Coordinates of C-alpha atoms in Angstrom, one line a residue:
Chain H
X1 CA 77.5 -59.1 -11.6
X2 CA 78.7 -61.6 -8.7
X3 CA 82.6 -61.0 -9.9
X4 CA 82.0 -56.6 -9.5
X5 CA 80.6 -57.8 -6.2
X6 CA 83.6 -59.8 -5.5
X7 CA 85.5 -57.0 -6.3
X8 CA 84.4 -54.7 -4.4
X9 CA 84.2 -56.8 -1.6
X10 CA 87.7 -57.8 -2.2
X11 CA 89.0 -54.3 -2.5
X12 CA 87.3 -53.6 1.1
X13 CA 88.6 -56.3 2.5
X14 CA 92.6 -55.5 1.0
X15 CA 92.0 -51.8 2.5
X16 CA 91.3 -53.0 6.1
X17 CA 94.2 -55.7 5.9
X18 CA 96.6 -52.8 4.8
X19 CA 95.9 -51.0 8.2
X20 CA 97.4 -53.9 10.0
X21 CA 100.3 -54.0 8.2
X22 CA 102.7 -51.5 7.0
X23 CA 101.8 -47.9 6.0
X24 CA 102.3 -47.1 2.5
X25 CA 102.8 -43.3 3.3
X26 CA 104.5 -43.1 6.3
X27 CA 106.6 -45.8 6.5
X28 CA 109.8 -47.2 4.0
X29 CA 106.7 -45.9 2.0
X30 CA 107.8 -42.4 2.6
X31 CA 110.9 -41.7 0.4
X32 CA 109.4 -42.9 -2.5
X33 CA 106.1 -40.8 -2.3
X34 CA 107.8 -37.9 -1.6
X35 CA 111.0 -38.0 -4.1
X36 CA 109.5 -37.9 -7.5
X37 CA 107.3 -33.9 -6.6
X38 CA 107.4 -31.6 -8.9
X39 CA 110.3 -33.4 -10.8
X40 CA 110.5 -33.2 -14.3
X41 CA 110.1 -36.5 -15.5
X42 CA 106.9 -36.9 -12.7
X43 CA 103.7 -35.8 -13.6
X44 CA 103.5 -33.0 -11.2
X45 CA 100.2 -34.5 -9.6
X46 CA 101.1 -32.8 -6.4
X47 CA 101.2 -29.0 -7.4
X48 CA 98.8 -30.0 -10.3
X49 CA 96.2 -31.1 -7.1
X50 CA 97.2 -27.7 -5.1
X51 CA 96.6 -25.7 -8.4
X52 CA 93.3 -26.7 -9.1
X53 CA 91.7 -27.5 -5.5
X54 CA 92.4 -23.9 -4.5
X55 CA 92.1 -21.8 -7.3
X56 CA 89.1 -24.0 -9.3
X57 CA 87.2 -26.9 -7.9
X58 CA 85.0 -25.0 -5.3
X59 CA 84.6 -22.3 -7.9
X60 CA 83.1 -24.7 -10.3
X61 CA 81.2 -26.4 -7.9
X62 CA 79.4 -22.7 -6.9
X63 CA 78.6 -22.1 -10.5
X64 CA 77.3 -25.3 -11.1
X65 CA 75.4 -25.4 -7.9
X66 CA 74.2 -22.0 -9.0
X67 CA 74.6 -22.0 -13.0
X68 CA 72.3 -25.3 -13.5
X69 CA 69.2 -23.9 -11.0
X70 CA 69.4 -20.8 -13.0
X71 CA 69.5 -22.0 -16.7
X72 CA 66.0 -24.4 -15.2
X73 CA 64.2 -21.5 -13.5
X74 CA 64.7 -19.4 -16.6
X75 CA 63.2 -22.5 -18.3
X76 CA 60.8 -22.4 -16.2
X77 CA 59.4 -19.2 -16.4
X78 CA 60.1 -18.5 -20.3
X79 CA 59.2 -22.0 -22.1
X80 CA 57.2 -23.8 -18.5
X81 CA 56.1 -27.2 -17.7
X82 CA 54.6 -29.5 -20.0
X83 CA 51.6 -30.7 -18.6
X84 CA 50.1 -34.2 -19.7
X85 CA 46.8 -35.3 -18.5
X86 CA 46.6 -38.0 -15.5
X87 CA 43.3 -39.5 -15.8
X88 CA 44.2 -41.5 -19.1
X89 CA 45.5 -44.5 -18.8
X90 CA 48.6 -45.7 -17.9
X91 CA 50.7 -48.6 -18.2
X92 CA 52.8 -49.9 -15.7
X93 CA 56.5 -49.7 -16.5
X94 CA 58.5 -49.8 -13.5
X95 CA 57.9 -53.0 -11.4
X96 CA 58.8 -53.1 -7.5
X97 CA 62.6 -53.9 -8.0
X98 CA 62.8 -51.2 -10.0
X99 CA 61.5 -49.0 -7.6
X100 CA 63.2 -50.1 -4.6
X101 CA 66.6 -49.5 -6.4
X102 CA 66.2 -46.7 -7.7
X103 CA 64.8 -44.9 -4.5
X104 CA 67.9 -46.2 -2.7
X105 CA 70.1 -45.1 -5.3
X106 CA 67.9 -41.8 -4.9
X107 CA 68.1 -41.2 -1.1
X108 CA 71.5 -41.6 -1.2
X109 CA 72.0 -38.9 -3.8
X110 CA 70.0 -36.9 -1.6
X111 CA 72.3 -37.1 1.2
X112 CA 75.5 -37.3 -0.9
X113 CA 75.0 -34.5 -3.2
X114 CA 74.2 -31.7 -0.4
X115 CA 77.0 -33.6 2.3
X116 CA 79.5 -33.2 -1.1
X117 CA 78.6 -29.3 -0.7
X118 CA 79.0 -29.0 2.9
X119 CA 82.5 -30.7 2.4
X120 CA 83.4 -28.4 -0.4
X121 CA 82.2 -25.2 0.9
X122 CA 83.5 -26.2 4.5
X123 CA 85.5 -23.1 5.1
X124 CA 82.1 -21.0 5.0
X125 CA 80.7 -23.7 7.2
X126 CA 83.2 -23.0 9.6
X127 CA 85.0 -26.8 9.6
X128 CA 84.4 -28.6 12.8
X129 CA 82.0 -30.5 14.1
X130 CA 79.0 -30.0 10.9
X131 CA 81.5 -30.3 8.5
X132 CA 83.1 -34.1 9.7
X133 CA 79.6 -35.0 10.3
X134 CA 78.8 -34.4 6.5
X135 CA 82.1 -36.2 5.6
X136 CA 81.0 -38.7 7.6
X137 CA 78.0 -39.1 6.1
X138 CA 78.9 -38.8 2.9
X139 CA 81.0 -42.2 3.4
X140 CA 78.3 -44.0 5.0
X141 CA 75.8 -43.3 2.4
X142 CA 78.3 -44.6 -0.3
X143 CA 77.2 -47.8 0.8
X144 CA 73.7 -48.3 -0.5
X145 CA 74.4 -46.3 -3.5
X146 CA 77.0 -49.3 -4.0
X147 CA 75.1 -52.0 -3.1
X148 CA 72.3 -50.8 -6.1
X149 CA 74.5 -49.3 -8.9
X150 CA 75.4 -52.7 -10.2
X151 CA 71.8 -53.7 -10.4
X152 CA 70.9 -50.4 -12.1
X153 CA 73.3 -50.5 -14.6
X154 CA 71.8 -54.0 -15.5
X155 CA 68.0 -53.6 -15.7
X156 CA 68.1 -50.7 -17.3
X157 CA 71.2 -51.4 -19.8
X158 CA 69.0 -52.3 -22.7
X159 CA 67.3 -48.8 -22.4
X160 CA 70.2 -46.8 -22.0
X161 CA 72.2 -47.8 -24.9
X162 CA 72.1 -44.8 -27.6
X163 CA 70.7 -44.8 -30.8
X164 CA 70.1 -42.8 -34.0
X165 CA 67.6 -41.0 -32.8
X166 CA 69.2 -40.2 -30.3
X167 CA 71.1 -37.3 -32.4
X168 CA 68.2 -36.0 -33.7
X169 CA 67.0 -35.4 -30.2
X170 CA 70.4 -33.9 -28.9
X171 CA 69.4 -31.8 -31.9
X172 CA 66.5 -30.3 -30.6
X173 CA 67.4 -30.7 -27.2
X174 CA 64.4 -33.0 -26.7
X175 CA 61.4 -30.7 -27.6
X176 CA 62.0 -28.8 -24.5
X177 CA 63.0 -25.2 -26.1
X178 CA 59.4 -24.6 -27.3
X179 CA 56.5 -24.5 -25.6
X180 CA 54.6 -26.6 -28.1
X181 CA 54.2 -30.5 -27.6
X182 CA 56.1 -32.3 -30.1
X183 CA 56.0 -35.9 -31.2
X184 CA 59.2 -37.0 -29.7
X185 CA 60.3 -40.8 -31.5
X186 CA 62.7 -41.9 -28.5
X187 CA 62.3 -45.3 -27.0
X188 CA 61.4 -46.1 -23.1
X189 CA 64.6 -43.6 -22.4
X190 CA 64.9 -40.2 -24.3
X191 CA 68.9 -38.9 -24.9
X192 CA 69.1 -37.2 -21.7
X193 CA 67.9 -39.8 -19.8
X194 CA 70.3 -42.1 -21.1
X195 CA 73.0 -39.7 -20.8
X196 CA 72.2 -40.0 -17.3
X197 CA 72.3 -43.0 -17.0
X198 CA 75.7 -43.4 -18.1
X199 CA 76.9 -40.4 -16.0
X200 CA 75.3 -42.2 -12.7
X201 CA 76.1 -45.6 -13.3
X202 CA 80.1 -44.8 -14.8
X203 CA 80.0 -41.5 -13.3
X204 CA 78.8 -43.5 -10.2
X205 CA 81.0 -46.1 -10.0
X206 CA 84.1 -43.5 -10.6
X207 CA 82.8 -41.9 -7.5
X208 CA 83.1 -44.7 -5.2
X209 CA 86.1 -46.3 -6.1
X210 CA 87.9 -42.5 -6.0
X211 CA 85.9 -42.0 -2.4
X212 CA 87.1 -45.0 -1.0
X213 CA 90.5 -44.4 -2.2
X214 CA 90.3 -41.2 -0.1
X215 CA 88.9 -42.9 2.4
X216 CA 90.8 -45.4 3.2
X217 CA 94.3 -43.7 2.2
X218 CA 96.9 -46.1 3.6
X219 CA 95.4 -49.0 1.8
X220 CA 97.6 -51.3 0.0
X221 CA 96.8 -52.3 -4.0
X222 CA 100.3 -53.8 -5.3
X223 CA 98.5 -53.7 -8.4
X224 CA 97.4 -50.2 -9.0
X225 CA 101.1 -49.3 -8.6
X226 CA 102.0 -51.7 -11.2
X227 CA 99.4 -50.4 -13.5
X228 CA 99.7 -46.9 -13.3
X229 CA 103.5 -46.6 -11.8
X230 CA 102.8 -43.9 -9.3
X231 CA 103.4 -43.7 -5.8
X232 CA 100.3 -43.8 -3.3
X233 CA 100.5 -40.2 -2.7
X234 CA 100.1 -40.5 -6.1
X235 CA 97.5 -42.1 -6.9
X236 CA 95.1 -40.3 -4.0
X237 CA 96.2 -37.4 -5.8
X238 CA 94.7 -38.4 -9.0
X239 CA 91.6 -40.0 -7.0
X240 CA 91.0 -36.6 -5.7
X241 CA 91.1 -34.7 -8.9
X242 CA 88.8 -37.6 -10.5
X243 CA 85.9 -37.5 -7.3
X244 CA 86.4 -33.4 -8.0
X245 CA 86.0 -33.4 -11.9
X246 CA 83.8 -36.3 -12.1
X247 CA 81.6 -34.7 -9.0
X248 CA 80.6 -31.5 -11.3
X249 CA 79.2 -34.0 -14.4
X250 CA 77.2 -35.9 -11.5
X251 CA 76.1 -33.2 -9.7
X252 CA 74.9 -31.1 -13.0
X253 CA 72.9 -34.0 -14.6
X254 CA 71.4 -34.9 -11.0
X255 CA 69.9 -31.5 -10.5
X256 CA 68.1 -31.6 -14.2
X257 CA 67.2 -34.9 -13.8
X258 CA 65.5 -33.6 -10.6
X259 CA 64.1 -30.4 -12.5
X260 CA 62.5 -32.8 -15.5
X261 CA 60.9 -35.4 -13.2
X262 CA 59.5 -32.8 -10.9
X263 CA 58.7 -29.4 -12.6
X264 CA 59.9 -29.4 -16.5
X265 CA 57.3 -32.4 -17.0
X266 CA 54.8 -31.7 -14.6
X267 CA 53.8 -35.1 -12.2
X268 CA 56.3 -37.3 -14.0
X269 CA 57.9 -38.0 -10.6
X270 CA 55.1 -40.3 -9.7
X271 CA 55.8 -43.1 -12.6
X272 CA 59.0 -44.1 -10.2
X273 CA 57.3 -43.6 -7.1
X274 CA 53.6 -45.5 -8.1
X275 CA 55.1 -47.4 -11.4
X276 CA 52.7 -46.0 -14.2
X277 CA 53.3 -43.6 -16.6
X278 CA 51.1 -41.8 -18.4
X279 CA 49.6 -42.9 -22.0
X280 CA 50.2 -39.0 -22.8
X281 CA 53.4 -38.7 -21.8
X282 CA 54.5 -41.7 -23.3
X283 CA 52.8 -41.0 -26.6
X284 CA 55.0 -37.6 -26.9
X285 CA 58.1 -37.9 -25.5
X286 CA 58.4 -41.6 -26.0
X287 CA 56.5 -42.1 -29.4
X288 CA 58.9 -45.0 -30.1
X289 CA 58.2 -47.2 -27.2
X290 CA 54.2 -45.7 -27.5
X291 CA 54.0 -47.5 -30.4
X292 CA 55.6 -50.4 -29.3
X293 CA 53.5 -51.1 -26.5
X294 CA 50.1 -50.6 -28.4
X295 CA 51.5 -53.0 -30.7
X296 CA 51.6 -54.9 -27.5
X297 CA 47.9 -54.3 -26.8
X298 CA 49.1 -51.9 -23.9
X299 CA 46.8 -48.8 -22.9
Chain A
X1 CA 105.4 -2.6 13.3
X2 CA 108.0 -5.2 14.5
X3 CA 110.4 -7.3 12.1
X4 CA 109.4 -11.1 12.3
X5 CA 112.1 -13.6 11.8
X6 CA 111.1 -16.5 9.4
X7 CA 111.8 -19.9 11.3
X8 CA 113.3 -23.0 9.0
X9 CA 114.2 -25.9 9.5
X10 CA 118.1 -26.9 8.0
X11 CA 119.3 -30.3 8.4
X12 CA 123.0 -31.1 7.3
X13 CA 123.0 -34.4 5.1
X14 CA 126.6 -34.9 5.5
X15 CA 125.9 -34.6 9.7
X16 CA 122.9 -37.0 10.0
X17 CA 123.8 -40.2 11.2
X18 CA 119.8 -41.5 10.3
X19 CA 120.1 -42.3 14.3
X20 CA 116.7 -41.8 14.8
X21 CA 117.2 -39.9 17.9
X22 CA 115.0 -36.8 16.6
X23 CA 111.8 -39.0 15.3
X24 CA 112.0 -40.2 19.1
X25 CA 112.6 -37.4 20.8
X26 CA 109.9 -35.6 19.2
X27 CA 107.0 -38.0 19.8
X28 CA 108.3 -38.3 23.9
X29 CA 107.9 -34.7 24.3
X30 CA 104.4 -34.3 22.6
X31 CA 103.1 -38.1 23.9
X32 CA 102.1 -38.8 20.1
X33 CA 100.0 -42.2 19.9
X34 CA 101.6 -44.9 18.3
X35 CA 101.6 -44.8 14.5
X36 CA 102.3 -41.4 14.9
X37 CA 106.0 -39.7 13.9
X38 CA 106.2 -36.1 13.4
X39 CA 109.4 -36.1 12.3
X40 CA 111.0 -39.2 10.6
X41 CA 114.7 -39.6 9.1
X42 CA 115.1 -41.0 5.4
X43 CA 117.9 -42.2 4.1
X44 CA 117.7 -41.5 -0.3
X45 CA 119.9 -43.2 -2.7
X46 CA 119.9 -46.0 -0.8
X47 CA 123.1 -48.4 -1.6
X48 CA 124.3 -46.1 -4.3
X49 CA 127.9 -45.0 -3.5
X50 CA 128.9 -41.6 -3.2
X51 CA 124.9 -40.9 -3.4
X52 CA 123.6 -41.9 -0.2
X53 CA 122.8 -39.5 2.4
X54 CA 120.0 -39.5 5.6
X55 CA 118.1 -36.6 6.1
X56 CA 115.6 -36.3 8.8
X57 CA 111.6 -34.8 7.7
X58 CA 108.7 -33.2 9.2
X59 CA 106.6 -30.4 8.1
X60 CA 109.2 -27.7 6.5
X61 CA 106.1 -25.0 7.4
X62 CA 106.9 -24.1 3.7
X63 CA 106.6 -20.4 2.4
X64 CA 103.0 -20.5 0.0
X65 CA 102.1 -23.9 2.2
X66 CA 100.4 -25.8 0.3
X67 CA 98.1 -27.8 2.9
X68 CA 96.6 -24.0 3.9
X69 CA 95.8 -23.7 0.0
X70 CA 94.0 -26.9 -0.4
X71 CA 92.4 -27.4 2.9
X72 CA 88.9 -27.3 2.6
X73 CA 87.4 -26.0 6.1
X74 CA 90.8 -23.4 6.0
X75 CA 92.0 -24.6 9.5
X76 CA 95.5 -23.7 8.7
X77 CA 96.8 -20.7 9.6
X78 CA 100.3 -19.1 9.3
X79 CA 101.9 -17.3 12.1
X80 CA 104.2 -14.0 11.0
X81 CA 107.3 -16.1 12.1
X82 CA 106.3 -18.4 9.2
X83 CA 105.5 -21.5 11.5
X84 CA 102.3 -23.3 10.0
X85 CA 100.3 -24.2 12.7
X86 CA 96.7 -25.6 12.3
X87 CA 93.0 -26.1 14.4
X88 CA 92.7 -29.4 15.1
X89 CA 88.5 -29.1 16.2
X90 CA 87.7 -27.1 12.8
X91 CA 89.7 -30.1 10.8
X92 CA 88.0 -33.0 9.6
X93 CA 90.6 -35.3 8.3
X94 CA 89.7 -35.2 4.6
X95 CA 93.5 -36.1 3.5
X96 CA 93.5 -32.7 1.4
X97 CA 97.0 -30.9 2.8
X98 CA 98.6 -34.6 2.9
X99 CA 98.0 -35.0 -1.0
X100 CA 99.2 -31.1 -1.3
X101 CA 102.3 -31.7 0.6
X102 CA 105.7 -32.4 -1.0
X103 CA 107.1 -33.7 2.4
X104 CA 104.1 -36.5 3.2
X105 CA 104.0 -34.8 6.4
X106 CA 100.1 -34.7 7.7
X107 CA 99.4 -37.6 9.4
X108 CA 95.6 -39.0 10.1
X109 CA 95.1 -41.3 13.5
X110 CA 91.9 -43.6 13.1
X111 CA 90.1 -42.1 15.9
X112 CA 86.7 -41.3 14.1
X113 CA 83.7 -42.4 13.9
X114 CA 83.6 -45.9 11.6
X115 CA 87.4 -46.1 11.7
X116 CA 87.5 -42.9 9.8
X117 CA 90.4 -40.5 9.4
X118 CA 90.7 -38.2 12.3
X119 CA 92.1 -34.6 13.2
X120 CA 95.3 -34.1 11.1
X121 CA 98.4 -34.4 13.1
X122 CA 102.1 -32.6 12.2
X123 CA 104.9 -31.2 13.2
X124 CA 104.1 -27.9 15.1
X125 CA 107.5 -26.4 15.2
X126 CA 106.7 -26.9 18.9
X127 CA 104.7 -23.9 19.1
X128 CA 101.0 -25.6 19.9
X129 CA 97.9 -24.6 18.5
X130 CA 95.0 -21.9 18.1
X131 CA 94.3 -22.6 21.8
X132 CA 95.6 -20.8 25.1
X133 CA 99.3 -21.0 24.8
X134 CA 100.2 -23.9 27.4
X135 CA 97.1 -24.6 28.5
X136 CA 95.9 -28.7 29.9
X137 CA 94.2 -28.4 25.8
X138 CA 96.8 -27.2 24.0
X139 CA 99.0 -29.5 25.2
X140 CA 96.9 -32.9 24.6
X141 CA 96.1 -32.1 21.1
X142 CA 99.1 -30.1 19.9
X143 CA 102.1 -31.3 22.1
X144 CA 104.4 -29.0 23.9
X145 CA 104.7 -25.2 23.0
X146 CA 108.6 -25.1 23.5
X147 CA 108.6 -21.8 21.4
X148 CA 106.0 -19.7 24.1
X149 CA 108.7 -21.0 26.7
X150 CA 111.6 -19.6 24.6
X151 CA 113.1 -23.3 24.1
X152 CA 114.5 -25.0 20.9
X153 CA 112.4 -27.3 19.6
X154 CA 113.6 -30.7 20.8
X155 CA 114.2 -32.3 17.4
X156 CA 116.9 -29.4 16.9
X157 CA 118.0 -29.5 20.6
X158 CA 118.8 -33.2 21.2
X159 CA 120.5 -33.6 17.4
X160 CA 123.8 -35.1 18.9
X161 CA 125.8 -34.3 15.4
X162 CA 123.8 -30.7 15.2
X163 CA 122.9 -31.9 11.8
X164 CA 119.3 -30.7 12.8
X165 CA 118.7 -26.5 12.5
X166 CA 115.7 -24.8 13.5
X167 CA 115.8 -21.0 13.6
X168 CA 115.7 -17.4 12.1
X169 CA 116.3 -17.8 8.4
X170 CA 119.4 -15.5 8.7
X171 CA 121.0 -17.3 11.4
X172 CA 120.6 -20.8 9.7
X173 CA 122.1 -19.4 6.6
X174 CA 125.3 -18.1 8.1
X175 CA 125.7 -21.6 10.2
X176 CA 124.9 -23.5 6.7
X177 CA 127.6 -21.0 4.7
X178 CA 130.3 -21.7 7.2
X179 CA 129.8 -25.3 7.3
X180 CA 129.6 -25.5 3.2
X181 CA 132.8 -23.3 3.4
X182 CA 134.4 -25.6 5.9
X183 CA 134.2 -28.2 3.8
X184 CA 134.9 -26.9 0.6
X185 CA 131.9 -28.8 -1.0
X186 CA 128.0 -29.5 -1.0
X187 CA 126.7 -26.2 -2.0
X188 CA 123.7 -26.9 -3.2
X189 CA 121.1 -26.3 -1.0
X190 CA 119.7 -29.1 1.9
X191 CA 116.9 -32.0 0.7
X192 CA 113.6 -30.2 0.4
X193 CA 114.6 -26.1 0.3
X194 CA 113.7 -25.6 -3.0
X195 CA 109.9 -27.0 -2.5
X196 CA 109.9 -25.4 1.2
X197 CA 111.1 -22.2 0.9
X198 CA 111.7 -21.6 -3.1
X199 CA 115.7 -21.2 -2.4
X200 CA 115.1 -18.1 -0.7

């Protein structure tokens, strides 16, 4: 964990020695970056970039930001909530460190995801002064969503990792089609859960490395140019297209992870907020781990 | 409804003498910051005999641009003459037309808030902004509007081989046809044409 830390530290610290020294756009820099567009043998990432971020990316984004709400309230209405009781008992499964991180990691997503919007749509924002503040924004709240990913991605690795039965609930889509309450056999984390997981922590991770490429533009990484063979203008190009693509898979599993905790499974939002979950909720969506805690002499 | 000309930019390679005079001359007039150059001259194939050849860039304000595709907040905006000109207060620096553009033209001064990218800055074609033409405001954030005052702009002006063009598409052709002519070679058409204005 301490050598990502270094990492990223180190990669900070590179980008703010590179504004000191020579650009890599603007500079000798220049002919090089600008040579190899739309050449044959190049990859094309320049007109490939224009092509996509103004014919598809802010599309996508509206019908995600309007697709995913849809499909849930649809949900909603046809199959509803699945209520479990409250006043059984409960076992406490998510201990103050667990908390913490993930309501940092959460507040930040709350800020991030809607500033991402803002950004995207800014033309029907009007630019200026609402829409910089949201880019702004959604720099600075990069930074405690950095600080916990790492530690995320740890304590809850063992969860996360799929299974067998994880198919069979891909298959049904987790019991959450029908109204009735099935037995569900999943462990601590069901599929989807664990999918998200590896779409926030990866997905995550992707994010803020392609963000503070962007960010920090003229920065100076010898060896990214060595390992990929592109040009800087190059390589933000591919960073933008990455934080774009990678930005509908994190925004799309971030809403439904919203929807599940707070209306698809009625109350389950407390466990993470208090640090119990319910005996009845873990005893039908998470019949594997149920049993493995009264084995435990839990409940 | 009145004929606009389209303005281009034409610089001779086998004219420029990469002496640097336009990059200068350009950030005087429009007191850019340091760190700043509108217009910079590049000198490609390097070493390479018979090859080598300095040509001076800046925005091409291309035909299609690119940067008013991509730009998120749409502060570009094309003027019928073909200049691209952009809003500086809607802009807010996200780096979009520089990845766009096949020149590396946009240029972002550190002026914001936690060292981050400010208003995009590029060449203007010396005709200012969105803002009252020669006004105290245009000036400071767009530079001189040389074209409102009927003037060159002063890259072209100064150019002390007249390797440097600017003007109505049909007038640069003729100058570029007779010069070709002249010299009975170099046909092909100047560093950056065929992105900037498709050959036409």
């Amino acid at each position: 964990m301490k050598k990502y830390l270094y990492m990223f530290i180190a990669t900070l610290a590179l980008a703010s020695v590179a504004w000191a020294t020579e650009s890599q756009i603007w500079g000798e820099m220049r002919i090089q970056n600008i040579l190899g567009y739309g050449q044959e043998e190049s990859l094309k990432l320049g007109v490939l970039f224009t092509f996509l971020q103004s014919k598809y990316f802010a599309w996508i984004f509206l019908a995600v930001l309007i697709g995913v709400p849809t499909v849930f309230f649809v949900h909603y209405k046809l199959v509803g909530p699945k209520v479990f009781p409250h006043s059984h008992k409960k076992h406490y499964a998510f201990n103050l460190f667990h908390r913490t991180v993930h309501q940092i990691a959460a507040i930040s997503f709350l800020v991030l995801v809607p500033t991402g919007f803002i950004i995207v749509f800014g033309d029907f924002f009007g630019g200026g002064t609402l829409v910089r503040m949201a880019k702004n924004l959604h720099g600075i709240f990069t930074i405690p969503f950095a600080i916990v990913v790492i530690p995320m991605a740890l304590m809850w690795l063992k969860e996360a990792l799929f299974n067998f039965e994880d198919v069979k609930w891909f298959m049904i889509l987790g019991g959450y089609l029908s109204k009735e309450k099935q037995i569900i056999n999943a462990t601590q984390f069901n599929a989807g859960q664990k999918m998200w997981y590896w779409v926030a922590i990866l997905g995550g991770i992707t994010m803020i490395l392609s963000g503070a490429m962007m960010f920090f533009l003229d920065f100076k990484m010898e060896m990214l140019h060595n390992l990929t063979g592109l040009s800087q203008i190059d390589l933000l190009r591919v960073a933008a297209i990455v934080h774009n693509v990678m930005g509908f898979a994190v925004v799309a599993l971030f809403i439904t992870h919203v929807y599940m905790s707070m209306f698809a499974i009625k109350g389950a939002v407390n466990s993470i907020i208090t640090g119990y979950v319910e005996e009845e909720e873990v005893k039908f969506l998470h019949n594997a781990w149920y049993k493995k805690l009264k084995e435990k002499g839990k409940f | 409804m009145m004929e606009y000309a389209r303005m281009k930019f034409y610089c001779d390679e086998s004219r420029c003498i990469e002496c640097d005079g336009c990059s200068i001359a350009c950030a005087e007039a429009h007191e850019l910051p340091v760190g700043i150059s509108r217009r910079k001259v590049i000198t490609i194939n390097e070493g390479i005999p018979g090859k080598e050849f300095s040509t001076s860039v800046a925005c091409m304000h291309c035909t299609d641009a690119p940067c008013e595709q991509v730009c998120p907040v749409d502060c570009f905006y094309i003027r019928e003459d073909g200049i691209v000109l952009h809003d500086k207060e809607k802009c807010i620096g996200c780096g979009y037309c520089l990845y766009a553009c096949p020149f590396g033209a946009p240029q972002f001064p550190r002026d914001g808030a936690f060292g981050a990218k400010g208003a995009m800055d590029k060449c203007t074609m010396c005709a200012g902004g969105p803002l009252e033409t020669n006004s105290e405001k245009e000036r400071h954030l767009y530079g001189q509007n040389r074209i409102a005052e009927g003037k060159v702009p002063l890259c072209a002006a100064m150019c002390s081989t007249k390797a440097l063009l600017v003007g109505d598409a049909q007038s640069v052709s003729n100058i570029f046809r007779a010069r070709v002519a002249a010299r009975g070679k170099g046909a092909n058409a100047p560093y950056g044409w065929d992105k900037a204005y498709k050959n036409q």
